[in-house]
mmCIF file of C-alpha atoms and ligand atoms in Angstrom:
data_model
loop_
_atom_site.group_PDB
_atom_site.id
_atom_site.type_symbol
_atom_site.label_atom_id
_atom_site.label_comp_id
_atom_site.label_asym_id
_atom_site.label_seq_id
_atom_site.Cartn_x
_atom_site.Cartn_y
_atom_site.Cartn_z
ATOM 1 C CA UNK A 61 30.948 -99.966 -87.429
ATOM 2 C CA UNK A 62 28.870 -103.386 -86.674
ATOM 3 C CA UNK A 63 26.274 -103.925 -89.268
ATOM 4 C CA UNK A 64 22.937 -105.074 -88.005
ATOM 5 C CA UNK A 65 23.094 -107.591 -91.001
ATOM 6 C CA UNK A 66 25.926 -108.074 -93.721
ATOM 7 C CA UNK A 67 23.925 -109.597 -96.781
ATOM 8 C CA UNK A 68 26.835 -109.174 -99.062
ATOM 9 C CA UNK A 69 29.058 -111.724 -96.941
ATOM 10 C CA UNK A 70 26.326 -114.227 -97.603
ATOM 11 C CA UNK A 71 26.627 -114.367 -101.296
ATOM 12 C CA UNK A 72 30.415 -113.735 -101.045
ATOM 13 C CA UNK A 73 30.927 -116.755 -99.146
ATOM 14 C CA UNK A 74 29.045 -119.109 -101.915
ATOM 15 C CA UNK A 75 30.200 -116.346 -105.142
ATOM 16 C CA UNK A 76 31.357 -119.407 -106.976
ATOM 17 C CA UNK A 77 28.638 -121.890 -106.337
ATOM 18 C CA UNK A 78 25.996 -118.995 -107.273
ATOM 19 C CA UNK A 79 28.389 -117.880 -110.372
ATOM 20 C CA UNK A 80 27.918 -121.580 -111.591
ATOM 21 C CA UNK A 81 24.036 -121.926 -110.707
ATOM 22 C CA UNK A 82 23.846 -118.258 -112.997
ATOM 23 C CA UNK A 83 25.543 -120.005 -115.848
ATOM 24 C CA UNK A 84 23.788 -123.377 -115.266
ATOM 25 C CA UNK A 85 20.241 -121.401 -115.616
ATOM 26 C CA UNK A 86 21.826 -119.214 -118.387
ATOM 27 C CA UNK A 87 22.890 -121.997 -120.450
ATOM 28 C CA UNK A 88 19.525 -124.021 -120.011
ATOM 29 C CA UNK A 89 17.296 -121.723 -122.287
ATOM 30 C CA UNK A 90 14.588 -122.380 -120.156
ATOM 31 C CA UNK A 91 13.593 -119.160 -117.321
ATOM 32 C CA UNK A 92 10.409 -120.198 -115.562
ATOM 33 C CA UNK A 93 8.810 -122.979 -113.927
ATOM 34 C CA UNK A 94 11.672 -126.093 -115.559
ATOM 35 C CA UNK A 95 14.296 -128.203 -113.727
ATOM 36 C CA UNK A 96 15.787 -125.440 -110.959
ATOM 37 C CA UNK A 97 12.251 -125.035 -109.501
ATOM 38 C CA UNK A 98 11.299 -128.705 -109.525
ATOM 39 C CA UNK A 99 14.234 -129.774 -107.721
ATOM 40 C CA UNK A 100 14.315 -127.090 -105.236
ATOM 41 C CA UNK A 101 10.872 -127.937 -104.769
ATOM 42 C CA UNK A 102 11.644 -131.599 -104.036
ATOM 43 C CA UNK A 103 14.765 -130.392 -101.709
ATOM 44 C CA UNK A 104 12.978 -128.275 -99.831
ATOM 45 C CA UNK A 105 9.864 -130.242 -98.911
ATOM 46 C CA UNK A 106 12.338 -132.986 -97.864
ATOM 47 C CA UNK A 107 14.375 -130.414 -95.544
ATOM 48 C CA UNK A 108 10.924 -128.863 -94.015
ATOM 49 C CA UNK A 109 10.002 -132.496 -93.959
ATOM 50 C CA UNK A 110 6.439 -131.968 -95.707
ATOM 51 C CA UNK A 111 5.411 -134.144 -98.540
ATOM 52 C CA UNK A 112 5.017 -130.878 -101.243
ATOM 53 C CA UNK A 113 5.977 -127.683 -102.030
ATOM 54 C CA UNK A 114 5.503 -124.977 -104.624
ATOM 55 C CA UNK A 115 7.560 -121.996 -105.327
ATOM 56 C CA UNK A 116 5.967 -118.838 -105.818
ATOM 57 C CA UNK A 117 6.759 -115.364 -106.174
ATOM 58 C CA UNK A 118 7.064 -114.375 -102.892
ATOM 59 C CA UNK A 119 5.955 -114.904 -99.213
ATOM 60 C CA UNK A 120 3.024 -112.912 -99.019
ATOM 61 C CA UNK A 121 1.660 -114.376 -101.953
ATOM 62 C CA UNK A 122 2.360 -117.735 -100.737
ATOM 63 C CA UNK A 123 0.321 -116.834 -97.966
ATOM 64 C CA UNK A 124 -2.161 -115.503 -100.194
ATOM 65 C CA UNK A 125 -2.293 -117.977 -102.657
ATOM 66 C CA UNK A 126 -2.872 -120.666 -99.373
ATOM 67 C CA UNK A 127 -6.131 -118.469 -98.053
ATOM 68 C CA UNK A 128 -7.434 -118.100 -101.863
ATOM 69 C CA UNK A 129 -6.916 -122.186 -102.490
ATOM 70 C CA UNK A 130 -9.214 -122.733 -99.581
ATOM 71 C CA UNK A 131 -11.449 -120.479 -100.442
ATOM 72 C CA UNK A 132 -11.297 -118.140 -97.652
ATOM 73 C CA UNK A 133 -13.266 -114.726 -99.209
ATOM 74 C CA UNK A 134 -15.512 -112.151 -98.532
ATOM 75 C CA UNK A 135 -17.042 -112.407 -94.922
ATOM 76 C CA UNK A 136 -14.678 -114.802 -93.841
ATOM 77 C CA UNK A 137 -12.510 -113.805 -90.569
ATOM 78 C CA UNK A 138 -8.888 -114.954 -90.357
ATOM 79 C CA UNK A 139 -7.130 -114.982 -86.933
ATOM 80 C CA UNK A 140 -3.827 -113.236 -86.906
ATOM 81 C CA UNK A 141 -1.227 -111.911 -84.470
ATOM 82 C CA UNK A 142 -1.313 -108.387 -83.232
ATOM 83 C CA UNK A 143 2.505 -108.103 -83.456
ATOM 84 C CA UNK A 144 3.698 -109.522 -86.828
ATOM 85 C CA UNK A 145 4.968 -107.906 -90.379
ATOM 86 C CA UNK A 146 1.958 -106.337 -92.072
ATOM 87 C CA UNK A 147 2.206 -108.941 -94.824
ATOM 88 C CA UNK A 148 0.754 -111.764 -92.385
ATOM 89 C CA UNK A 149 -2.581 -109.275 -92.369
ATOM 90 C CA UNK A 150 -2.471 -108.418 -95.952
ATOM 91 C CA UNK A 151 -2.485 -111.993 -96.801
ATOM 92 C CA UNK A 152 -6.073 -112.533 -95.440
ATOM 93 C CA UNK A 153 -6.547 -109.146 -96.644
ATOM 94 C CA UNK A 154 -6.283 -109.681 -100.362
ATOM 95 C CA UNK A 155 -9.213 -112.274 -100.356
ATOM 96 C CA UNK A 156 -11.479 -110.013 -99.243
ATOM 97 C CA UNK A 157 -11.761 -112.092 -95.569
ATOM 98 C CA UNK A 158 -11.245 -109.795 -92.389
ATOM 99 C CA UNK A 159 -7.748 -110.170 -90.514
ATOM 100 C CA UNK A 160 -8.547 -110.536 -86.757
ATOM 101 C CA UNK A 161 -5.918 -109.848 -84.321
ATOM 102 C CA UNK A 162 -4.995 -111.984 -81.118
ATOM 103 C CA UNK A 163 -2.120 -111.152 -78.589
ATOM 104 C CA UNK A 164 0.867 -112.281 -78.379
ATOM 105 C CA UNK A 165 3.169 -113.762 -75.276
ATOM 106 C CA UNK A 166 5.132 -111.120 -74.410
ATOM 107 C CA UNK A 167 8.360 -113.005 -73.137
ATOM 108 C CA UNK A 168 8.274 -115.731 -76.709
ATOM 109 C CA UNK A 169 6.755 -112.754 -78.894
ATOM 110 C CA UNK A 170 4.535 -115.467 -80.536
ATOM 111 C CA UNK A 171 0.554 -116.030 -80.746
ATOM 112 C CA UNK A 172 -0.640 -116.421 -76.856
ATOM 113 C CA UNK A 173 -2.847 -120.295 -77.790
ATOM 114 C CA UNK A 174 -4.441 -119.165 -74.905
ATOM 115 C CA UNK A 175 -6.106 -115.703 -76.050
ATOM 116 C CA UNK A 176 -6.796 -117.588 -79.617
ATOM 117 C CA UNK A 177 -10.659 -118.677 -78.574
ATOM 118 C CA UNK A 178 -12.299 -115.345 -77.847
ATOM 119 C CA UNK A 179 -11.709 -113.876 -81.415
ATOM 120 C CA UNK A 180 -13.449 -117.247 -82.947
ATOM 121 C CA UNK A 181 -16.801 -116.362 -84.487
ATOM 122 C CA UNK A 182 -18.955 -118.219 -87.083
ATOM 123 C CA UNK A 183 -17.311 -115.946 -89.864
ATOM 124 C CA UNK A 184 -13.856 -117.734 -88.536
ATOM 125 C CA UNK A 185 -12.098 -119.940 -91.353
ATOM 126 C CA UNK A 186 -8.268 -119.955 -90.390
ATOM 127 C CA UNK A 187 -5.736 -119.192 -87.874
ATOM 128 C CA UNK A 188 -2.217 -117.604 -89.100
ATOM 129 C CA UNK A 189 0.554 -118.767 -86.590
ATOM 130 C CA UNK A 190 3.498 -117.113 -87.330
ATOM 131 C CA UNK A 191 7.025 -118.019 -86.271
ATOM 132 C CA UNK A 192 8.014 -115.195 -85.207
ATOM 133 C CA UNK A 193 11.700 -113.778 -85.180
ATOM 134 C CA UNK A 194 12.500 -117.364 -86.048
ATOM 135 C CA UNK A 195 11.111 -119.006 -83.123
ATOM 136 C CA UNK A 196 8.246 -121.776 -83.644
ATOM 137 C CA UNK A 197 4.853 -120.603 -81.931
ATOM 138 C CA UNK A 198 2.804 -123.075 -79.898
ATOM 139 C CA UNK A 199 1.619 -125.452 -82.839
ATOM 140 C CA UNK A 200 0.216 -128.413 -80.506
ATOM 141 C CA UNK A 201 -2.219 -126.100 -78.846
ATOM 142 C CA UNK A 202 -2.792 -124.098 -81.617
ATOM 143 C CA UNK A 203 -3.922 -126.894 -83.803
ATOM 144 C CA UNK A 204 -5.805 -128.296 -81.302
ATOM 145 C CA UNK A 205 -7.759 -125.108 -81.183
ATOM 146 C CA UNK A 206 -8.192 -125.511 -85.176
ATOM 147 C CA UNK A 207 -9.482 -129.034 -85.047
ATOM 148 C CA UNK A 208 -12.293 -128.483 -82.153
ATOM 149 C CA UNK A 209 -13.273 -125.330 -84.463
ATOM 150 C CA UNK A 210 -12.999 -126.880 -87.884
ATOM 151 C CA UNK A 211 -10.093 -124.208 -88.692
ATOM 152 C CA UNK A 212 -7.606 -124.309 -91.020
ATOM 153 C CA UNK A 213 -4.128 -123.691 -89.277
ATOM 154 C CA UNK A 214 -1.631 -121.810 -91.832
ATOM 155 C CA UNK A 215 1.973 -120.944 -90.708
ATOM 156 C CA UNK A 216 3.677 -118.164 -91.627
ATOM 157 C CA UNK A 217 7.272 -119.481 -91.905
ATOM 158 C CA UNK A 218 8.759 -116.031 -93.734
ATOM 159 C CA UNK A 219 11.013 -115.862 -90.617
ATOM 160 C CA UNK A 220 11.826 -119.664 -89.714
ATOM 161 C CA UNK A 221 13.711 -121.577 -92.270
ATOM 162 C CA UNK A 222 14.637 -124.624 -90.244
ATOM 163 C CA UNK A 223 13.539 -123.630 -86.797
ATOM 164 C CA UNK A 224 12.002 -126.866 -85.140
ATOM 165 C CA UNK A 225 9.057 -127.339 -82.914
ATOM 166 C CA UNK A 226 9.349 -130.671 -80.358
ATOM 167 C CA UNK A 227 12.143 -131.946 -83.153
ATOM 168 C CA UNK A 228 9.956 -131.044 -86.339
ATOM 169 C CA UNK A 229 10.685 -128.155 -88.822
ATOM 170 C CA UNK A 230 8.549 -125.541 -89.118
ATOM 171 C CA UNK A 231 6.407 -126.089 -92.513
ATOM 172 C CA UNK A 232 5.771 -129.238 -91.368
ATOM 173 C CA UNK A 233 3.451 -128.514 -87.948
ATOM 174 C CA UNK A 234 -0.161 -126.957 -89.648
ATOM 175 C CA UNK A 235 -2.223 -127.807 -92.654
ATOM 176 C CA UNK A 236 0.089 -125.689 -94.756
ATOM 177 C CA UNK A 237 2.667 -122.794 -94.157
ATOM 178 C CA UNK A 238 4.216 -120.504 -96.150
ATOM 179 C CA UNK A 239 7.929 -119.448 -96.630
ATOM 180 C CA UNK A 240 9.614 -116.203 -97.917
ATOM 181 C CA UNK A 241 13.228 -115.815 -99.590
ATOM 182 C CA UNK A 242 13.713 -112.191 -99.644
ATOM 183 C CA UNK A 243 17.173 -111.578 -99.197
ATOM 184 C CA UNK A 244 17.302 -110.597 -95.586
ATOM 185 C CA UNK A 245 15.857 -113.987 -94.203
ATOM 186 C CA UNK A 246 17.278 -117.199 -93.552
ATOM 187 C CA UNK A 247 17.456 -118.974 -96.626
ATOM 188 C CA UNK A 248 17.301 -115.781 -98.559
ATOM 189 C CA UNK A 249 17.362 -115.283 -102.363
ATOM 190 C CA UNK A 250 19.258 -112.856 -104.434
ATOM 191 C CA UNK A 251 15.787 -110.916 -105.212
ATOM 192 C CA UNK A 252 12.153 -112.246 -104.371
ATOM 193 C CA UNK A 253 10.901 -115.740 -103.935
ATOM 194 C CA UNK A 254 8.374 -117.600 -101.995
ATOM 195 C CA UNK A 255 7.250 -121.281 -101.340
ATOM 196 C CA UNK A 256 4.384 -122.952 -100.054
ATOM 197 C CA UNK A 257 4.630 -126.536 -97.910
ATOM 198 C CA UNK A 258 2.008 -128.454 -97.079
ATOM 199 C CA UNK A 259 1.065 -132.134 -96.582
ATOM 200 C CA UNK A 260 -2.267 -131.775 -98.408
ATOM 201 C CA UNK A 261 -2.245 -133.282 -101.850
ATOM 202 C CA UNK A 262 -5.413 -131.404 -102.783
ATOM 203 C CA UNK A 263 -4.061 -127.950 -101.629
ATOM 204 C CA UNK A 264 -0.587 -128.348 -103.291
ATOM 205 C CA UNK A 265 -2.297 -128.950 -106.912
ATOM 206 C CA UNK A 266 -4.552 -126.171 -106.439
ATOM 207 C CA UNK A 267 -1.857 -123.979 -105.662
ATOM 208 C CA UNK A 268 0.337 -125.334 -108.815
ATOM 209 C CA UNK A 269 -2.438 -124.296 -111.196
ATOM 210 C CA UNK A 270 -3.515 -121.181 -109.370
ATOM 211 C CA UNK A 271 0.441 -119.802 -109.277
ATOM 212 C CA UNK A 272 0.570 -120.402 -113.059
ATOM 213 C CA UNK A 273 -2.452 -118.171 -114.344
ATOM 214 C CA UNK A 274 -5.051 -121.278 -113.216
ATOM 215 C CA UNK A 275 -3.420 -123.710 -115.844
ATOM 216 C CA UNK A 276 -2.302 -127.041 -115.250
ATOM 217 C CA UNK A 277 -2.062 -127.441 -119.685
ATOM 218 C CA UNK A 278 -0.554 -124.553 -121.514
ATOM 219 C CA UNK A 279 -3.809 -122.150 -122.518
ATOM 220 C CA UNK A 280 -6.336 -124.446 -120.800
ATOM 221 C CA UNK A 281 -7.414 -122.200 -117.482
ATOM 222 C CA UNK A 282 -9.499 -124.077 -115.079
ATOM 223 C CA UNK A 283 -9.183 -121.286 -112.722
ATOM 224 C CA UNK A 284 -8.741 -117.550 -112.241
ATOM 225 C CA UNK A 285 -5.396 -117.730 -111.512
ATOM 226 C CA UNK A 286 -2.368 -115.463 -110.905
ATOM 227 C CA UNK A 287 1.436 -115.026 -112.162
ATOM 228 C CA UNK A 288 3.418 -115.883 -108.825
ATOM 229 C CA UNK A 289 5.799 -118.242 -109.750
ATOM 230 C CA UNK A 290 9.347 -118.581 -108.381
ATOM 231 C CA UNK A 291 11.833 -118.320 -110.981
ATOM 232 C CA UNK A 292 14.575 -120.857 -112.425
ATOM 233 C CA UNK A 293 17.485 -118.331 -111.666
ATOM 234 C CA UNK A 294 16.288 -117.724 -108.223
ATOM 235 C CA UNK A 295 15.712 -121.754 -107.550
ATOM 236 C CA UNK A 296 19.293 -122.351 -108.499
ATOM 237 C CA UNK A 297 20.720 -119.975 -106.410
ATOM 238 C CA UNK A 298 18.109 -121.270 -103.584
ATOM 239 C CA UNK A 299 19.579 -124.865 -104.028
ATOM 240 C CA UNK A 300 23.154 -123.759 -102.968
ATOM 241 C CA UNK A 301 22.170 -121.817 -100.280
ATOM 242 C CA UNK A 302 19.634 -124.456 -99.081
ATOM 243 C CA UNK A 303 22.913 -126.830 -98.693
ATOM 244 C CA UNK A 304 24.230 -124.135 -96.445
ATOM 245 C CA UNK A 305 21.218 -123.472 -94.328
ATOM 246 C CA UNK A 306 21.656 -125.572 -90.797
ATOM 247 C CA UNK A 307 25.446 -124.643 -90.754
ATOM 248 C CA UNK A 308 24.870 -120.620 -91.341
ATOM 249 C CA UNK A 309 21.843 -121.211 -88.956
ATOM 250 C CA UNK A 310 24.193 -123.061 -86.331
ATOM 251 C CA UNK A 311 26.376 -119.989 -86.568
ATOM 252 C CA UNK A 312 23.057 -117.776 -85.744
ATOM 253 C CA UNK A 313 22.757 -119.587 -82.742
ATOM 254 C CA UNK A 314 26.380 -119.055 -81.464
ATOM 255 C CA UNK A 315 25.643 -115.456 -81.632
ATOM 256 C CA UNK A 316 22.377 -115.801 -79.425
ATOM 257 C CA UNK A 317 24.431 -117.972 -77.203
ATOM 258 C CA UNK A 318 26.436 -115.071 -76.688
ATOM 259 C CA UNK A 319 23.678 -112.484 -76.098
ATOM 260 C CA UNK A 320 21.848 -114.921 -73.856
ATOM 261 C CA UNK A 321 24.777 -115.856 -71.649
ATOM 262 C CA UNK A 322 26.133 -112.051 -71.347
ATOM 263 C CA UNK A 323 23.215 -110.385 -70.536
ATOM 264 C CA UNK A 324 21.372 -112.659 -68.552
ATOM 265 C CA UNK A 325 21.977 -110.558 -65.233
ATOM 266 C CA UNK A 326 21.487 -107.361 -66.952
ATOM 267 C CA UNK A 327 18.067 -105.214 -66.988
ATOM 268 C CA UNK A 328 17.469 -105.680 -71.032
ATOM 269 C CA UNK A 329 14.806 -107.978 -71.318
ATOM 270 C CA UNK A 330 15.764 -110.952 -73.087
ATOM 271 C CA UNK A 331 13.771 -113.655 -75.521
ATOM 272 C CA UNK A 332 12.513 -117.012 -73.712
ATOM 273 C CA UNK A 333 12.880 -119.917 -75.249
ATOM 274 C CA UNK A 334 10.716 -122.773 -74.488
ATOM 275 C CA UNK A 335 12.341 -125.828 -73.842
ATOM 276 C CA UNK A 336 10.238 -127.071 -77.086
ATOM 277 C CA UNK A 337 11.500 -124.376 -79.179
ATOM 278 C CA UNK A 338 15.035 -124.646 -81.391
ATOM 279 C CA UNK A 339 14.767 -121.337 -82.861
ATOM 280 C CA UNK A 340 16.561 -120.389 -86.423
ATOM 281 C CA UNK A 341 17.763 -116.700 -84.521
ATOM 282 C CA UNK A 342 16.325 -114.958 -87.876
ATOM 283 C CA UNK A 343 16.410 -112.026 -85.177
ATOM 284 C CA UNK A 344 17.422 -111.506 -81.856
ATOM 285 C CA UNK A 345 15.098 -109.164 -80.054
ATOM 286 C CA UNK A 346 15.699 -107.718 -76.818
ATOM 287 C CA UNK A 347 13.087 -105.573 -74.842
ATOM 288 C CA UNK A 348 14.236 -102.112 -72.958
ATOM 289 C CA UNK A 349 11.830 -99.066 -71.141
ATOM 290 C CA UNK A 350 14.532 -96.986 -72.634
ATOM 291 C CA UNK A 351 14.438 -98.254 -75.907
ATOM 292 C CA UNK A 352 15.237 -95.122 -78.072
ATOM 293 C CA UNK A 353 17.740 -94.171 -75.602
ATOM 294 C CA UNK A 354 19.233 -97.349 -76.215
ATOM 295 C CA UNK A 355 19.097 -97.499 -79.542
ATOM 296 C CA UNK A 356 20.630 -94.362 -80.083
ATOM 297 C CA UNK A 357 24.121 -95.043 -77.705
ATOM 298 C CA UNK A 358 23.920 -98.023 -79.854
ATOM 299 C CA UNK A 359 23.991 -96.012 -83.026
ATOM 300 C CA UNK A 360 26.597 -93.662 -81.522
ATOM 301 C CA UNK A 361 28.898 -96.292 -80.879
ATOM 302 C CA UNK A 362 28.705 -97.777 -84.250
ATOM 303 C CA UNK A 363 26.207 -100.657 -83.631
ATOM 304 C CA UNK A 364 23.161 -101.165 -86.367
ATOM 305 C CA UNK A 365 20.119 -102.023 -84.760
ATOM 306 C CA UNK A 366 16.418 -102.292 -86.788
ATOM 307 C CA UNK A 367 13.102 -102.124 -84.904
ATOM 308 C CA UNK A 368 11.038 -105.006 -85.808
ATOM 309 C CA UNK A 369 8.206 -103.565 -86.092
ATOM 310 C CA UNK A 370 7.768 -99.898 -84.764
ATOM 311 C CA UNK A 371 4.061 -99.740 -85.312
ATOM 312 C CA UNK A 372 1.453 -102.342 -85.002
ATOM 313 C CA UNK A 373 -0.847 -103.241 -88.300
ATOM 314 C CA UNK A 374 -3.631 -102.483 -86.770
ATOM 315 C CA UNK A 375 -2.481 -98.525 -86.267
ATOM 316 C CA UNK A 376 -1.113 -98.124 -89.441
ATOM 317 C CA UNK A 377 -3.078 -96.312 -91.891
ATOM 318 C CA UNK A 378 -3.550 -99.001 -94.016
ATOM 319 C CA UNK A 379 -5.575 -100.609 -91.109
ATOM 320 C CA UNK A 380 -7.795 -97.480 -90.147
ATOM 321 C CA UNK A 381 -10.874 -99.304 -91.771
ATOM 322 C CA UNK A 382 -10.737 -101.610 -88.972
ATOM 323 C CA UNK A 383 -11.243 -98.848 -86.623
ATOM 324 C CA UNK A 384 -9.155 -99.906 -83.968
ATOM 325 C CA UNK A 385 -7.883 -97.313 -81.371
ATOM 326 C CA UNK A 386 -4.774 -96.923 -79.735
ATOM 327 C CA UNK A 387 -5.166 -99.325 -76.801
ATOM 328 C CA UNK A 388 -6.871 -101.896 -78.209
ATOM 329 C CA UNK A 389 -4.246 -104.474 -78.085
ATOM 330 C CA UNK A 390 -2.011 -103.128 -75.439
ATOM 331 C CA UNK A 391 0.464 -106.073 -75.777
ATOM 332 C CA UNK A 392 1.652 -105.564 -79.270
ATOM 333 C CA UNK A 393 1.407 -101.796 -78.588
ATOM 334 C CA UNK A 394 3.893 -102.302 -75.573
ATOM 335 C CA UNK A 395 6.584 -103.848 -77.517
ATOM 336 C CA UNK A 396 6.431 -101.578 -80.456
ATOM 337 C CA UNK A 397 7.780 -98.938 -77.618
ATOM 338 C CA UNK A 398 10.298 -101.823 -76.123
ATOM 339 C CA UNK A 399 11.628 -103.795 -78.764
ATOM 340 C CA UNK A 400 15.226 -103.285 -80.291
ATOM 341 C CA UNK A 401 16.489 -105.824 -82.755
ATOM 342 C CA UNK A 402 20.438 -106.737 -82.444
ATOM 343 C CA UNK A 403 23.254 -107.431 -85.126
ATOM 344 C CA UNK A 404 22.432 -111.096 -86.073
ATOM 345 C CA UNK A 405 23.100 -113.308 -88.621
ATOM 346 C CA UNK A 406 25.757 -116.169 -90.466
ATOM 347 C CA UNK A 407 28.768 -113.442 -90.777
ATOM 348 C CA UNK A 408 28.704 -111.567 -87.573
ATOM 349 C CA UNK A 409 32.027 -112.575 -85.970
ATOM 350 C CA UNK A 410 31.369 -113.917 -82.366
ATOM 351 C CA UNK A 411 33.729 -111.228 -81.498
ATOM 352 C CA UNK A 412 31.548 -108.547 -82.055
ATOM 353 C CA UNK A 413 28.692 -109.794 -80.523
ATOM 354 C CA UNK A 414 31.007 -109.935 -77.296
ATOM 355 C CA UNK A 415 31.554 -106.240 -78.172
ATOM 356 C CA UNK A 416 27.839 -105.265 -78.065
ATOM 357 C CA UNK A 417 27.157 -107.321 -74.742
ATOM 358 C CA UNK A 418 29.949 -105.429 -73.496
ATOM 359 C CA UNK A 419 28.555 -102.073 -74.769
ATOM 360 C CA UNK A 420 24.837 -103.132 -73.301
ATOM 361 C CA UNK A 421 26.080 -103.538 -69.788
ATOM 362 C CA UNK A 422 27.758 -100.559 -69.577
ATOM 363 C CA UNK A 423 24.283 -98.655 -70.937
ATOM 364 C CA UNK A 424 22.616 -100.978 -68.075
ATOM 365 C CA UNK A 425 24.832 -99.369 -65.165
ATOM 366 C CA UNK A 426 24.706 -95.755 -66.326
HETATM 367 C C1 PLP B 77 8.947 -111.467 -94.850
HETATM 368 C C2 PLP B 77 8.026 -111.371 -94.504
HETATM 369 C C3 PLP B 77 6.819 -112.048 -95.161
HETATM 370 C C4 PLP B 77 6.835 -111.441 -96.579
HETATM 371 O O1 PLP B 77 7.515 -112.012 -97.294
HETATM 372 P P1 PLP B 77 7.658 -111.469 -98.180
HETATM 373 O O2 PLP B 77 8.534 -112.687 -99.737
HETATM 374 O O3 PLP B 77 8.740 -110.176 -98.297
HETATM 375 O O4 PLP B 77 6.647 -111.023 -99.285
HETATM 376 C C5 PLP B 77 5.304 -112.465 -94.320
HETATM 377 N N1 PLP B 77 5.321 -112.696 -93.093
HETATM 378 C C6 PLP B 77 6.739 -112.457 -92.050
HETATM 379 C C7 PLP B 77 6.097 -112.684 -90.703
HETATM 380 C C8 PLP B 77 7.768 -111.641 -92.743
HETATM 381 O O5 PLP B 77 8.582 -111.730 -91.926
#
């Protein structure tokens, strides 16, 4: 049996470090917004090449707080990819703004910059670019559109920890970025967590206040804020795991290389990596016109797979209010029917990846 992802193995490899991080926090007597969060924020900002990092409750809140801090609200529009995880859309909806979908490039899965301008209206305030599956979106092209139209460019980096674009890390490429530390992400906590990174001092300041009840000084409330804080325990765990992130991303890359080399002459559609991209390989997503059959075949042969994502946001009951009938976003809809995520993770053995390649080749010939 080859699991889709072995989450426990990550914690077991670092068991000693995580136990001592736990002890450190337990014995500190301080559990929310203390020294661990402060240190993690400095270390993660430094890692991303950003000036500021603000730890928050989760990835969705990171994106929502950025939009809220930029005063995006009712009646505004936010451009989002048509094929992302629903959190990208929800972040816009939470502010009262309307998410406006733009189709991805079918080969890279990321928002197609050539399609963005057609979606801009006088109400558009921001573009959220998602680094889907761990590969950076084409940020130079997106930033240029943002500049020309006076729009904020926000990275949804929830799947991209450590990925690079033209040598620069994601989290340092737009006006601000939202990260998630959900356990299954490349940098995952042992519970929920998130962060904002930005070079914008004013934005960082506002989000620091907003995440903590709108307060800079206890019991003095400058704004109607939220309670969305990264806690000390998760920050302490994340500091240990951040030290391994590059090594673990390298292991993901070796697995991806086995898949890419092994399947290059098959009918399985492989992800395209532009010359400027160094993906973090959060997911390894292939395409097949016989996707359901392929998934069934792999399950039968003991290989765990998943679909990210089986229903695009515009066809979810949650977004029926926007009134997009089937066929409105054909690229996202087609992808939802053809994509399949193969096992991928820092604790997967190269032998297992070879076995999966062999299975896929056999399927391909049948
Ligand atoms: C995981 C994820 C989020 C949300 O992060 P949470 O911490 O689960 O709130 C947002 N966007 C994308 C693309 C994600 O994969």
